[in-house]
């Protein structure tokens, strides 16, 4: 593995250029109590063969969706990825131009972005899409900035507590220095209380942010909430699961002005949390406030169809204070993968995938709910995720025990929702089999029995 290093002469020259006497002087702002006062415990140097074997051994300790049975959700999902997605996505003309940067980008990449935008507008039922953003969280925050700018209302943003907690954190961070109040409406029953939300929406509200299906997997009363937002002159931002649109109404059809999503489920495997794909689409009237890139189709001087970047509202192309955001790139490779995936599965295939997720998740939810140890927390209809409570409150231990058996059972919710500390979020995609779901129920019950036995032992009984 080649690398560059600095000789003592190089170090001396750089220190002289910046006016420092030593490397230690560069760290003088770090308090002494935070500095390591002993040599690092670094093992001896390894040869290339030994190093490679060591790294492979370390990597082999990781537990991930390809060597476990995954029921994890919460924004990153173990969906099937057709082989053609990998084949096309790994072609050098796409793979090596991972994030094409300038307007002179190759026509092939521009066409791929244009096809992506076209598919996303069909998927969402909205008029225009950009050519992707970083992830679902930043896409949500960018949508909120669009709404604040478009409505010229900087008073408040109303969000449901059932929106992904990390998305809400991202929005709060984006707005921290803009003087915009973020109001979070509680969801004690798993979905937002329409009356409570209505009371929070006023003539200073820039937008309402709703996730449907929401973070708990439950279906919200999206059309009613969209009407509440519009009656107050606010914009409606819908956070959606792309796979769910095989069965559910498109965001544009239930009233969303801006739709955002995490697009990882469209042809990108889980990879320890990233990289991923941010989707953002909106109505025509908001196009000039759309962040990122928009590719348009036109004709060249010979009359041949060609593609070009257009509606360039980035700070690279216009005065900085007039730019819509500081987003200046996109996830071109993963947008390409989403394009290939959607082209392969088509509307019928997407419907089949969504229906399998719905039916299989319902089966597992019923199986867990029928045990004496577990119960479903919310009564609202769900899509592919649901929240289950361990009546004995040993969720963390159960998840850890299941992982030892090769099952990623779910996500404990206590870190985000203290009132759900005894609950976990479980997801079932089209990849899960009946045998795997039945085995998970057995593993969780075995783990529950083991946890109870351990408690008795610790109590000396």
Short mmCIF file of C-alpha atoms in Angstrom, two decimals:
data_model
loop_
_atom_site.label_atom_id
_atom_site.label_comp_id
_atom_site.label_asym_id
_atom_site.label_seq_id
_atom_site.Cartn_x
_atom_site.Cartn_y
_atom_site.Cartn_z
CA UNK A 1 0.00 0.00 0.00
CA UNK A 2 1.93 3.08 -1.21
CA UNK A 3 1.93 6.27 0.82
CA UNK A 4 3.79 9.58 1.08
CA UNK A 5 5.78 10.66 4.11
CA UNK A 6 7.58 13.80 5.24
CA UNK A 7 11.32 13.75 5.83
CA UNK A 8 12.78 15.82 8.69
CA UNK A 9 13.89 18.31 6.05
CA UNK A 10 10.32 18.54 4.69
CA UNK A 11 8.97 19.10 8.18
CA UNK A 12 11.51 21.80 8.93
CA UNK A 13 10.70 23.62 5.71
CA UNK A 14 6.94 23.58 6.40
CA UNK A 15 7.39 24.70 10.00
CA UNK A 16 9.56 27.58 8.84
CA UNK A 17 6.94 28.61 6.27
CA UNK A 18 4.18 28.83 8.88
CA UNK A 19 6.37 30.34 11.59
CA UNK A 20 6.31 27.46 14.08
CA UNK A 21 9.31 26.14 16.02
CA UNK A 22 8.14 22.52 16.25
CA UNK A 23 5.28 20.15 15.52
CA UNK A 24 4.38 20.19 19.22
CA UNK A 25 3.75 23.91 18.94
CA UNK A 26 0.94 23.18 16.50
CA UNK A 27 -0.93 21.37 19.26
CA UNK A 28 -0.35 23.84 22.09
CA UNK A 29 -4.06 24.72 22.15
CA UNK A 30 -4.87 21.19 23.32
CA UNK A 31 -4.90 20.98 27.14
CA UNK A 32 -2.19 18.82 28.69
CA UNK A 33 -4.73 16.53 30.37
CA UNK A 34 -6.10 15.58 26.95
CA UNK A 35 -2.72 14.67 25.49
CA UNK A 36 -1.32 11.16 25.42
CA UNK A 37 1.79 11.18 27.61
CA UNK A 38 3.12 7.77 26.64
CA UNK A 39 4.29 6.14 23.40
CA UNK A 40 1.60 4.56 21.27
CA UNK A 41 1.27 0.80 21.72
CA UNK A 42 1.78 -0.02 18.06
CA UNK A 43 2.67 -3.59 17.06
CA UNK A 44 5.66 -4.36 14.90
CA UNK A 45 5.55 -3.63 11.19
CA UNK A 46 4.02 -6.29 8.96
CA UNK A 47 4.86 -7.39 5.46
CA UNK A 48 2.24 -7.00 2.74
CA UNK A 49 1.03 -10.60 2.95
CA UNK A 50 0.77 -10.60 6.75
CA UNK A 51 -0.90 -7.19 6.74
CA UNK A 52 -3.49 -8.27 4.18
CA UNK A 53 -4.31 -11.41 6.18
CA UNK A 54 -4.58 -9.36 9.38
CA UNK A 55 -6.94 -6.83 7.80
CA UNK A 56 -9.10 -9.60 6.35
CA UNK A 57 -9.33 -11.19 9.78
CA UNK A 58 -10.42 -7.88 11.31
CA UNK A 59 -12.97 -7.31 8.54
CA UNK A 60 -14.31 -10.82 9.07
CA UNK A 61 -15.41 -9.88 12.58
CA UNK A 62 -17.95 -7.41 11.18
CA UNK A 63 -21.55 -8.54 11.15
CA UNK A 64 -23.45 -7.19 8.18
CA UNK A 65 -26.46 -7.95 6.03
CA UNK A 66 -24.59 -10.27 3.66
CA UNK A 67 -23.56 -12.69 6.40
CA UNK A 68 -26.58 -12.29 8.69
CA UNK A 69 -30.36 -12.25 8.44
CA UNK A 70 -31.27 -8.59 8.61
CA UNK A 71 -34.49 -7.15 10.02
CA UNK A 72 -32.95 -3.70 10.36
CA UNK A 73 -34.71 -0.64 8.99
CA UNK A 74 -34.91 2.97 10.06
CA UNK A 75 -33.81 4.37 6.71
CA UNK A 76 -31.37 1.75 5.42
CA UNK A 77 -32.85 -1.46 4.06
CA UNK A 78 -31.76 -4.89 2.89
CA UNK A 79 -33.60 -5.00 -0.44
CA UNK A 80 -32.71 -7.21 -3.39
CA UNK A 81 -30.31 -5.63 -5.90
CA UNK A 82 -30.45 -7.17 -9.41
CA UNK A 83 -27.06 -8.16 -10.82
CA UNK A 84 -27.51 -5.80 -13.77
CA UNK A 85 -27.39 -2.83 -11.39
CA UNK A 86 -23.87 -3.79 -10.28
CA UNK A 87 -22.80 -4.57 -13.85
CA UNK A 88 -23.91 -1.25 -15.31
CA UNK A 89 -22.95 0.79 -12.25
CA UNK A 90 -19.41 -0.60 -12.31
CA UNK A 91 -18.70 0.37 -15.92
CA UNK A 92 -15.65 2.61 -15.96
CA UNK A 93 -17.32 5.53 -17.72
CA UNK A 94 -19.73 5.80 -14.80
CA UNK A 95 -17.72 4.45 -11.90
CA UNK A 96 -14.64 6.63 -12.41
CA UNK A 97 -16.70 9.81 -12.81
CA UNK A 98 -18.28 9.31 -9.41
CA UNK A 99 -19.39 12.90 -8.86
CA UNK A 100 -19.11 14.77 -12.20
CA UNK A 101 -18.46 18.34 -11.25
CA UNK A 102 -18.48 20.86 -14.05
CA UNK A 103 -20.92 21.79 -16.79
CA UNK A 104 -18.61 20.19 -19.36
CA UNK A 105 -19.41 16.74 -17.97
CA UNK A 106 -19.77 13.97 -20.55
CA UNK A 107 -23.06 13.59 -22.40
CA UNK A 108 -23.44 10.02 -21.13
CA UNK A 109 -23.41 11.14 -17.51
CA UNK A 110 -25.75 14.04 -18.22
CA UNK A 111 -28.19 11.69 -19.96
CA UNK A 112 -28.06 9.28 -17.01
CA UNK A 113 -28.89 12.17 -14.65
CA UNK A 114 -31.72 13.28 -16.94
CA UNK A 115 -33.18 9.77 -17.01
CA UNK A 116 -32.92 9.65 -13.21
CA UNK A 117 -34.79 12.93 -12.89
CA UNK A 118 -37.48 11.70 -15.28
CA UNK A 119 -38.01 8.50 -13.29
CA UNK A 120 -38.14 10.36 -9.96
CA UNK A 121 -40.83 12.73 -11.24
CA UNK A 122 -42.89 9.74 -12.37
CA UNK A 123 -42.30 8.02 -9.06
CA UNK A 124 -43.29 11.03 -6.92
CA UNK A 125 -46.00 12.55 -9.10
CA UNK A 126 -44.26 15.93 -9.00
CA UNK A 127 -43.09 18.18 -11.81
CA UNK A 128 -39.33 18.35 -11.44
CA UNK A 129 -36.46 16.58 -9.69
CA UNK A 130 -32.85 17.53 -9.22
CA UNK A 131 -30.16 15.01 -10.08
CA UNK A 132 -29.83 13.85 -6.45
CA UNK A 133 -28.46 15.02 -3.11
CA UNK A 134 -26.29 13.44 -0.44
CA UNK A 135 -28.86 11.54 1.64
CA UNK A 136 -32.40 11.62 2.96
CA UNK A 137 -31.55 13.79 5.95
CA UNK A 138 -29.83 16.56 4.00
CA UNK A 139 -32.56 16.39 1.34
CA UNK A 140 -35.15 17.04 4.06
CA UNK A 141 -33.17 19.99 5.39
CA UNK A 142 -32.73 21.43 1.88
CA UNK A 143 -36.48 21.10 1.32
CA UNK A 144 -37.14 23.08 4.50
CA UNK A 145 -34.76 25.82 3.33
CA UNK A 146 -36.65 25.90 0.02
CA UNK A 147 -39.92 26.34 1.89
CA UNK A 148 -38.60 29.11 4.13
CA UNK A 149 -37.20 30.97 1.13
CA UNK A 150 -40.26 30.43 -1.07
CA UNK A 151 -42.91 31.42 1.48
CA UNK A 152 -40.73 34.17 2.96
CA UNK A 153 -41.82 32.91 6.35
CA UNK A 154 -38.99 32.47 8.79
CA UNK A 155 -41.20 32.07 11.83
CA UNK A 156 -41.56 28.35 12.27
CA UNK A 157 -41.31 24.90 10.78
CA UNK A 158 -43.70 22.24 12.06
CA UNK A 159 -42.49 18.64 12.08
CA UNK A 160 -44.07 15.41 13.26
CA UNK A 161 -42.16 13.46 15.90
CA UNK A 162 -42.64 10.43 13.68
CA UNK A 163 -40.22 11.90 11.12
CA UNK A 164 -36.87 10.10 11.25
CA UNK A 165 -35.11 11.51 14.36
CA UNK A 166 -31.83 11.96 12.49
CA UNK A 167 -33.61 13.91 9.76
CA UNK A 168 -35.12 16.14 12.43
CA UNK A 169 -31.69 16.65 13.96
CA UNK A 170 -30.30 17.60 10.55
CA UNK A 171 -33.07 20.13 9.96
CA UNK A 172 -32.51 21.64 13.41
CA UNK A 173 -28.80 21.99 12.67
CA UNK A 174 -29.45 23.67 9.31
CA UNK A 175 -31.82 26.17 10.92
CA UNK A 176 -29.83 26.78 14.11
CA UNK A 177 -28.56 30.22 13.09
CA UNK A 178 -31.46 31.35 10.92
CA UNK A 179 -33.87 32.27 13.68
CA UNK A 180 -36.47 29.72 12.56
CA UNK A 181 -38.42 27.96 15.31
CA UNK A 182 -38.75 24.20 14.86
CA UNK A 183 -41.95 22.88 16.44
CA UNK A 184 -42.21 19.11 16.92
CA UNK A 185 -45.68 17.63 17.23
CA UNK A 186 -45.84 14.50 19.36
CA UNK A 187 -46.94 11.10 18.10
CA UNK A 188 -47.80 9.07 21.23
CA UNK A 189 -49.98 6.67 19.22
CA UNK A 190 -47.43 6.20 16.45
CA UNK A 191 -48.94 8.80 14.11
CA UNK A 192 -49.33 12.55 14.40
CA UNK A 193 -52.41 13.97 16.09
CA UNK A 194 -54.03 16.08 13.37
CA UNK A 195 -55.77 18.37 15.85
CA UNK A 196 -52.54 19.06 17.73
CA UNK A 197 -50.66 19.69 14.49
CA UNK A 198 -53.39 22.02 13.25
CA UNK A 199 -53.07 24.07 16.45
CA UNK A 200 -49.34 24.55 15.80
CA UNK A 201 -49.69 25.69 12.17
CA UNK A 202 -50.21 29.43 11.77
CA UNK A 203 -49.60 32.25 9.31
CA UNK A 204 -45.89 32.25 10.19
CA UNK A 205 -45.42 28.57 9.35
CA UNK A 206 -43.20 28.02 6.32
CA UNK A 207 -43.85 24.31 6.00
CA UNK A 208 -45.11 21.13 7.59
CA UNK A 209 -42.82 18.09 7.41
CA UNK A 210 -44.44 14.65 7.48
CA UNK A 211 -42.97 11.20 6.86
CA UNK A 212 -45.36 8.69 5.27
CA UNK A 213 -44.89 5.82 5.99
CA UNK A 214 -43.31 7.29 9.07
CA UNK A 215 -40.24 6.26 11.07
CA UNK A 216 -42.31 3.72 13.00
CA UNK A 217 -43.53 2.22 9.73
CA UNK A 218 -47.05 3.57 10.29
CA UNK A 219 -49.21 5.29 7.69
CA UNK A 220 -50.11 8.91 8.41
CA UNK A 221 -53.27 10.81 7.38
CA UNK A 222 -51.16 12.58 4.77
CA UNK A 223 -53.93 14.18 2.70
CA UNK A 224 -55.60 15.79 5.70
CA UNK A 225 -52.29 17.15 7.01
CA UNK A 226 -51.38 18.50 3.57
CA UNK A 227 -54.70 20.37 3.52
CA UNK A 228 -53.96 21.81 6.96
CA UNK A 229 -50.63 23.13 5.68
CA UNK A 230 -52.10 24.61 2.51
CA UNK A 231 -55.01 26.25 4.34
CA UNK A 232 -52.40 28.16 6.37
CA UNK A 233 -50.41 29.12 3.28
CA UNK A 234 -47.55 26.79 4.21
CA UNK A 235 -45.84 24.25 2.00
CA UNK A 236 -46.17 20.51 2.54
CA UNK A 237 -42.94 18.47 2.61
CA UNK A 238 -43.43 14.73 2.32
CA UNK A 239 -40.70 12.28 3.34
CA UNK A 240 -41.39 8.95 1.66
CA UNK A 241 -40.09 5.42 1.19
CA UNK A 242 -39.53 4.89 -2.57
CA UNK A 243 -40.48 1.21 -2.37
CA UNK A 244 -43.81 2.05 -0.67
CA UNK A 245 -44.95 3.90 -3.80
CA UNK A 246 -45.54 0.54 -5.44
CA UNK A 247 -48.73 0.48 -3.32
CA UNK A 248 -49.31 3.89 -1.75
CA UNK A 249 -50.32 7.20 -3.30
CA UNK A 250 -47.48 9.27 -4.67
CA UNK A 251 -46.52 12.35 -2.61
CA UNK A 252 -47.67 14.64 -5.41
CA UNK A 253 -51.05 12.93 -5.43
CA UNK A 254 -51.70 13.42 -1.71
CA UNK A 255 -50.67 17.06 -1.67
CA UNK A 256 -46.92 17.32 -1.13
CA UNK A 257 -45.27 20.40 -2.66
CA UNK A 258 -41.82 18.93 -2.07
CA UNK A 259 -41.02 15.23 -1.71
CA UNK A 260 -37.77 13.89 -0.28
CA UNK A 261 -36.47 10.44 0.40
CA UNK A 262 -33.50 8.25 1.12
CA UNK A 263 -32.94 6.39 -2.15
CA UNK A 264 -30.62 3.63 -0.85
CA UNK A 265 -33.40 1.07 -1.28
CA UNK A 266 -33.32 1.63 -5.05
CA UNK A 267 -30.42 -0.58 -6.04
CA UNK A 268 -27.77 0.22 -3.45
CA UNK A 269 -26.80 -2.42 -0.87
CA UNK A 270 -26.36 -1.66 2.80
CA UNK A 271 -22.75 -0.69 3.39
CA UNK A 272 -22.24 0.17 7.07
CA UNK A 273 -24.41 3.26 6.73
CA UNK A 274 -23.36 4.67 3.36
CA UNK A 275 -22.81 6.01 0.82
CA UNK A 276 -26.46 6.67 0.05
CA UNK A 277 -28.72 8.79 -2.15
CA UNK A 278 -30.84 11.86 -1.43
CA UNK A 279 -34.00 12.30 -3.52
CA UNK A 280 -35.74 15.66 -3.90
CA UNK A 281 -38.62 16.56 -6.21
CA UNK A 282 -40.99 19.52 -6.23
CA UNK A 283 -43.67 21.40 -8.12
CA UNK A 284 -42.87 23.65 -11.08
CA UNK A 285 -43.38 26.84 -9.10
CA UNK A 286 -40.46 25.94 -6.82
CA UNK A 287 -37.95 25.03 -9.52
CA UNK A 288 -35.88 28.19 -9.16
CA UNK A 289 -35.31 27.38 -5.50
CA UNK A 290 -34.35 23.77 -6.16
CA UNK A 291 -30.84 23.05 -4.79
CA UNK A 292 -28.16 21.03 -6.54
CA UNK A 293 -28.15 20.18 -10.22
CA UNK A 294 -30.91 19.98 -12.80
CA UNK A 295 -30.14 18.48 -16.20
CA UNK A 296 -32.21 19.55 -19.19
CA UNK A 297 -32.69 18.05 -22.65
CA UNK A 298 -32.19 20.23 -25.72
CA UNK A 299 -30.80 19.97 -29.26
CA UNK A 300 -27.40 20.88 -30.60
CA UNK A 301 -26.74 23.02 -33.69
CA UNK A 302 -27.20 19.96 -35.88
CA UNK A 303 -30.59 19.20 -34.40
CA UNK A 304 -29.42 16.18 -32.42
CA UNK A 305 -30.75 15.66 -28.88
CA UNK A 306 -28.26 16.56 -26.16
CA UNK A 307 -28.17 17.31 -22.46
CA UNK A 308 -26.92 20.20 -20.38
CA UNK A 309 -26.97 21.50 -16.83
CA UNK A 310 -29.69 24.09 -16.41
CA UNK A 311 -31.39 26.09 -13.66
CA UNK A 312 -28.00 26.40 -12.00
CA UNK A 313 -28.85 28.11 -8.72
CA UNK A 314 -25.58 27.08 -7.07
CA UNK A 315 -23.05 29.48 -5.64
CA UNK A 316 -20.58 28.33 -8.32
CA UNK A 317 -22.70 29.90 -11.04
CA UNK A 318 -24.36 32.93 -9.48
CA UNK A 319 -23.61 35.46 -6.78
CA UNK A 320 -23.11 33.62 -3.52
CA UNK A 321 -25.79 35.52 -1.62
CA UNK A 322 -28.31 34.59 -4.34
CA UNK A 323 -27.64 30.85 -4.31
CA UNK A 324 -30.30 28.50 -2.98
CA UNK A 325 -27.85 26.37 -0.99
CA UNK A 326 -24.22 25.34 -0.80
CA UNK A 327 -24.92 21.94 -2.38
CA UNK A 328 -22.57 21.81 -5.34
CA UNK A 329 -22.44 18.13 -6.26
CA UNK A 330 -24.63 15.04 -6.23
CA UNK A 331 -24.60 11.28 -5.81
CA UNK A 332 -24.32 10.55 -9.52
CA UNK A 333 -23.19 6.94 -9.17
CA UNK A 334 -26.03 6.02 -6.82
CA UNK A 335 -28.55 8.00 -8.84
CA UNK A 336 -27.42 5.87 -11.79
CA UNK A 337 -27.96 2.71 -9.75
CA UNK A 338 -31.46 3.91 -8.83
CA UNK A 339 -32.15 4.62 -12.51
CA UNK A 340 -31.09 1.12 -13.53
CA UNK A 341 -33.07 -0.44 -10.68
CA UNK A 342 -36.29 1.41 -11.51
CA UNK A 343 -35.87 0.66 -15.21
CA UNK A 344 -35.44 -3.04 -14.48
CA UNK A 345 -38.29 -3.56 -12.04
CA UNK A 346 -40.77 -1.22 -13.72
CA UNK A 347 -44.13 -0.22 -12.21
CA UNK A 348 -45.32 -3.83 -11.92
CA UNK A 349 -42.12 -5.02 -10.30
CA UNK A 350 -42.14 -2.15 -7.81
CA UNK A 351 -45.70 -3.03 -6.89
CA UNK A 352 -44.70 -6.68 -6.37
CA UNK A 353 -41.75 -5.73 -4.16
CA UNK A 354 -43.92 -3.39 -2.09
CA UNK A 355 -46.63 -6.03 -1.71
CA UNK A 356 -44.11 -8.65 -0.56
CA UNK A 357 -42.76 -6.21 2.04
CA UNK A 358 -46.28 -5.48 3.27
CA UNK A 359 -47.42 -9.10 3.49
CA UNK A 360 -44.23 -10.47 5.05
CA UNK A 361 -43.97 -7.71 7.64
CA UNK A 362 -47.59 -8.32 8.60
CA UNK A 363 -46.83 -12.03 9.09
CA UNK A 364 -43.85 -11.40 11.36
CA UNK A 365 -45.72 -8.73 13.32
CA UNK A 366 -48.56 -11.16 13.98
CA UNK A 367 -46.14 -13.94 14.96
CA UNK A 368 -44.35 -11.75 17.51
CA UNK A 369 -47.60 -10.32 18.83
CA UNK A 370 -48.93 -13.83 19.44
CA UNK A 371 -46.15 -14.65 21.89
CA UNK A 372 -46.43 -13.97 25.59
CA UNK A 373 -43.22 -11.90 25.60
CA UNK A 374 -43.86 -9.37 22.85
CA UNK A 375 -46.63 -7.02 21.78
CA UNK A 376 -47.21 -4.53 19.00
CA UNK A 377 -47.05 -0.96 20.28
CA UNK A 378 -49.22 0.95 17.79
CA UNK A 379 -52.55 0.16 16.16
CA UNK A 380 -52.00 2.23 13.00
CA UNK A 381 -51.63 0.39 9.65
CA UNK A 382 -47.99 -0.19 8.70
CA UNK A 383 -46.04 -0.85 5.52
CA UNK A 384 -42.81 -2.82 6.05
CA UNK A 385 -41.72 -1.71 9.53
CA UNK A 386 -43.39 -1.94 12.90
CA UNK A 387 -42.59 -1.33 16.56
CA UNK A 388 -42.66 -4.24 18.99
CA UNK A 389 -42.36 -4.06 22.78
CA UNK A 390 -40.53 -6.55 24.97
CA UNK A 391 -42.75 -6.76 28.04
CA UNK A 392 -39.72 -7.57 30.17
CA UNK A 393 -37.80 -4.53 28.92
CA UNK A 394 -34.67 -6.38 27.81
CA UNK A 395 -34.53 -5.11 24.24
CA UNK A 396 -30.82 -4.29 24.14
CA UNK A 397 -29.87 -7.73 25.49
CA UNK A 398 -32.26 -9.49 23.12
CA UNK A 399 -30.83 -7.69 20.09
CA UNK A 400 -27.27 -8.50 21.20
CA UNK A 401 -28.11 -12.18 21.77
CA UNK A 402 -29.85 -12.43 18.39
CA UNK A 403 -26.81 -10.94 16.67
CA UNK A 404 -24.67 -13.72 18.13
CA UNK A 405 -27.01 -16.17 16.40
CA UNK A 406 -26.69 -14.34 13.07
CA UNK A 407 -29.92 -12.33 13.24
CA UNK A 408 -30.02 -8.54 13.14
CA UNK A 409 -33.33 -8.42 14.96
CA UNK A 410 -34.16 -4.73 14.94
CA UNK A 411 -33.24 -1.27 16.18
CA UNK A 412 -33.71 -0.42 19.90
CA UNK A 413 -35.60 2.86 20.07
CA UNK A 414 -34.64 4.11 23.54
CA UNK A 415 -31.79 6.28 22.24
CA UNK A 416 -34.22 8.39 20.22
CA UNK A 417 -37.46 7.91 22.12
CA UNK A 418 -37.00 7.41 25.90
CA UNK A 419 -40.66 6.45 26.24
CA UNK A 420 -39.96 3.51 23.89
CA UNK A 421 -36.89 2.24 25.72
CA UNK A 422 -38.42 -1.24 25.89
CA UNK A 423 -39.22 -1.29 22.17
CA UNK A 424 -37.47 -2.00 18.90
CA UNK A 425 -38.17 -1.19 15.26
CA UNK A 426 -38.38 -4.29 13.06
CA UNK A 427 -38.29 -4.24 9.25
CA UNK A 428 -39.16 -7.00 6.78
CA UNK A 429 -38.20 -6.67 3.11
CA UNK A 430 -38.97 -8.92 0.16
CA UNK A 431 -35.73 -10.85 0.82
CA UNK A 432 -36.87 -12.38 4.09
CA UNK A 433 -38.33 -15.88 3.98
CA UNK A 434 -40.96 -17.47 6.18
CA UNK A 435 -38.30 -19.79 7.61
CA UNK A 436 -36.12 -16.81 8.56
CA UNK A 437 -39.02 -15.00 10.21
CA UNK A 438 -40.06 -18.07 12.16
CA UNK A 439 -36.44 -18.57 13.23
CA UNK A 440 -36.21 -14.96 14.44
CA UNK A 441 -39.26 -15.44 16.67
CA UNK A 442 -37.66 -18.56 18.13
CA UNK A 443 -34.30 -16.85 18.61
CA UNK A 444 -35.90 -13.89 20.36
CA UNK A 445 -37.91 -16.13 22.65
CA UNK A 446 -34.79 -18.17 23.45
CA UNK A 447 -32.91 -14.94 24.15
CA UNK A 448 -35.74 -13.72 26.36
CA UNK A 449 -35.68 -16.95 28.32
CA UNK A 450 -31.91 -16.72 28.68
CA UNK A 451 -32.14 -13.09 29.89
CA UNK A 452 -34.73 -14.09 32.50
CA UNK A 453 -32.53 -16.96 33.69
CA UNK A 454 -29.53 -14.65 33.97
CA UNK A 455 -31.56 -12.23 36.09
CA UNK A 456 -32.54 -15.04 38.44
CA UNK A 457 -28.93 -16.14 38.74
CA UNK A 458 -27.79 -12.59 39.49
CA UNK A 459 -30.51 -12.28 42.11
CA UNK A 460 -29.27 -15.47 43.75
CA UNK A 461 -32.52 -17.33 43.14
#
